[in-house]
CSV table of C-alpha atoms in Angstrom, one decimal:
chain,number,residue,atom,x,y,z
U,18,UNK,CA,-106.9,18.8,44.9
U,19,UNK,CA,-103.4,17.7,45.9
U,20,UNK,CA,-100.2,19.3,44.7
U,21,UNK,CA,-97.8,17.2,42.6
U,22,UNK,CA,-95.1,15.5,44.6
U,23,UNK,CA,-91.8,17.3,44.8
U,24,UNK,CA,-88.6,15.5,43.5
U,25,UNK,CA,-86.3,14.9,46.4
U,26,UNK,CA,-83.2,14.3,44.2
U,27,UNK,CA,-81.4,16.9,42.2
U,28,UNK,CA,-80.6,16.4,38.5
U,29,UNK,CA,-76.9,15.4,38.3
U,30,UNK,CA,-74.5,17.8,36.5
U,31,UNK,CA,-72.5,16.7,33.6
U,32,UNK,CA,-69.4,16.4,35.8
U,33,UNK,CA,-71.4,14.1,38.2
U,34,UNK,CA,-72.5,12.0,35.3
U,35,UNK,CA,-69.0,11.7,33.9
U,36,UNK,CA,-67.6,10.7,37.3
U,37,UNK,CA,-70.3,8.0,37.6
U,38,UNK,CA,-69.4,6.6,34.3
U,39,UNK,CA,-65.7,6.8,35.2
U,40,UNK,CA,-66.3,4.9,38.4
U,41,UNK,CA,-68.1,2.1,36.5
U,42,UNK,CA,-65.3,1.8,33.9
U,43,UNK,CA,-62.2,2.2,36.0
U,44,UNK,CA,-60.9,0.7,39.2
U,45,UNK,CA,-60.1,2.9,42.1
U,46,UNK,CA,-56.3,2.7,41.4
U,47,UNK,CA,-56.8,3.7,37.8
U,48,UNK,CA,-58.9,6.7,38.8
U,49,UNK,CA,-56.3,7.8,41.3
U,50,UNK,CA,-53.5,7.4,38.7
U,51,UNK,CA,-55.4,9.4,36.1
U,52,UNK,CA,-56.2,12.2,38.6
U,53,UNK,CA,-52.5,12.3,39.7
U,54,UNK,CA,-51.4,12.5,36.1
U,55,UNK,CA,-53.8,15.3,35.4
U,56,UNK,CA,-52.6,17.2,38.5
U,57,UNK,CA,-49.0,16.8,37.2
U,58,UNK,CA,-50.1,18.2,33.8
U,59,UNK,CA,-51.6,21.2,35.5
U,60,UNK,CA,-48.5,21.7,37.7
U,61,UNK,CA,-46.3,21.5,34.6
U,62,UNK,CA,-48.4,24.1,32.8
U,63,UNK,CA,-48.2,26.4,35.9
U,64,UNK,CA,-44.4,26.1,36.1
U,65,UNK,CA,-44.1,26.8,32.3
U,66,UNK,CA,-46.2,29.9,32.7
U,67,UNK,CA,-44.1,31.0,35.7
U,68,UNK,CA,-40.9,30.5,33.7
U,69,UNK,CA,-42.2,32.5,30.8
U,70,UNK,CA,-43.3,35.3,33.1
U,71,UNK,CA,-39.9,35.3,34.9
U,72,UNK,CA,-38.1,35.4,31.5
U,73,UNK,CA,-40.3,38.3,30.4
U,74,UNK,CA,-39.5,40.3,33.6
U,75,UNK,CA,-35.8,39.6,33.2
U,76,UNK,CA,-35.8,40.7,29.6
U,77,UNK,CA,-37.6,43.9,30.5
U,78,UNK,CA,-35.1,44.6,33.3
U,79,UNK,CA,-32.2,44.1,30.9
U,80,UNK,CA,-33.8,46.4,28.3
U,81,UNK,CA,-34.4,49.1,30.9
U,82,UNK,CA,-30.9,48.8,32.2
U,83,UNK,CA,-29.2,49.0,28.8
U,84,UNK,CA,-31.3,51.9,27.6
C-alpha cells in the first residue's frame, strides 16, 4: 500500500493572500505609494509617542525640582 502524496506547497497566510489580492488590484507604483504612506503614519505615531514621553519626563523633573 502506498502512502498519500505529500503537499509540496505551504498553505498561504492571510498576509500572503492579502498581498496577492493587492498585487492584482494595484499597480506597482500604487503599492509603493501606499506602503510609503503607511510608513509615514507609523513614523508620525512614533514621534508623537516620543514627544509625549519627553513632556512627561520634563513635567516630572519640574515637579521634583519645585518640591
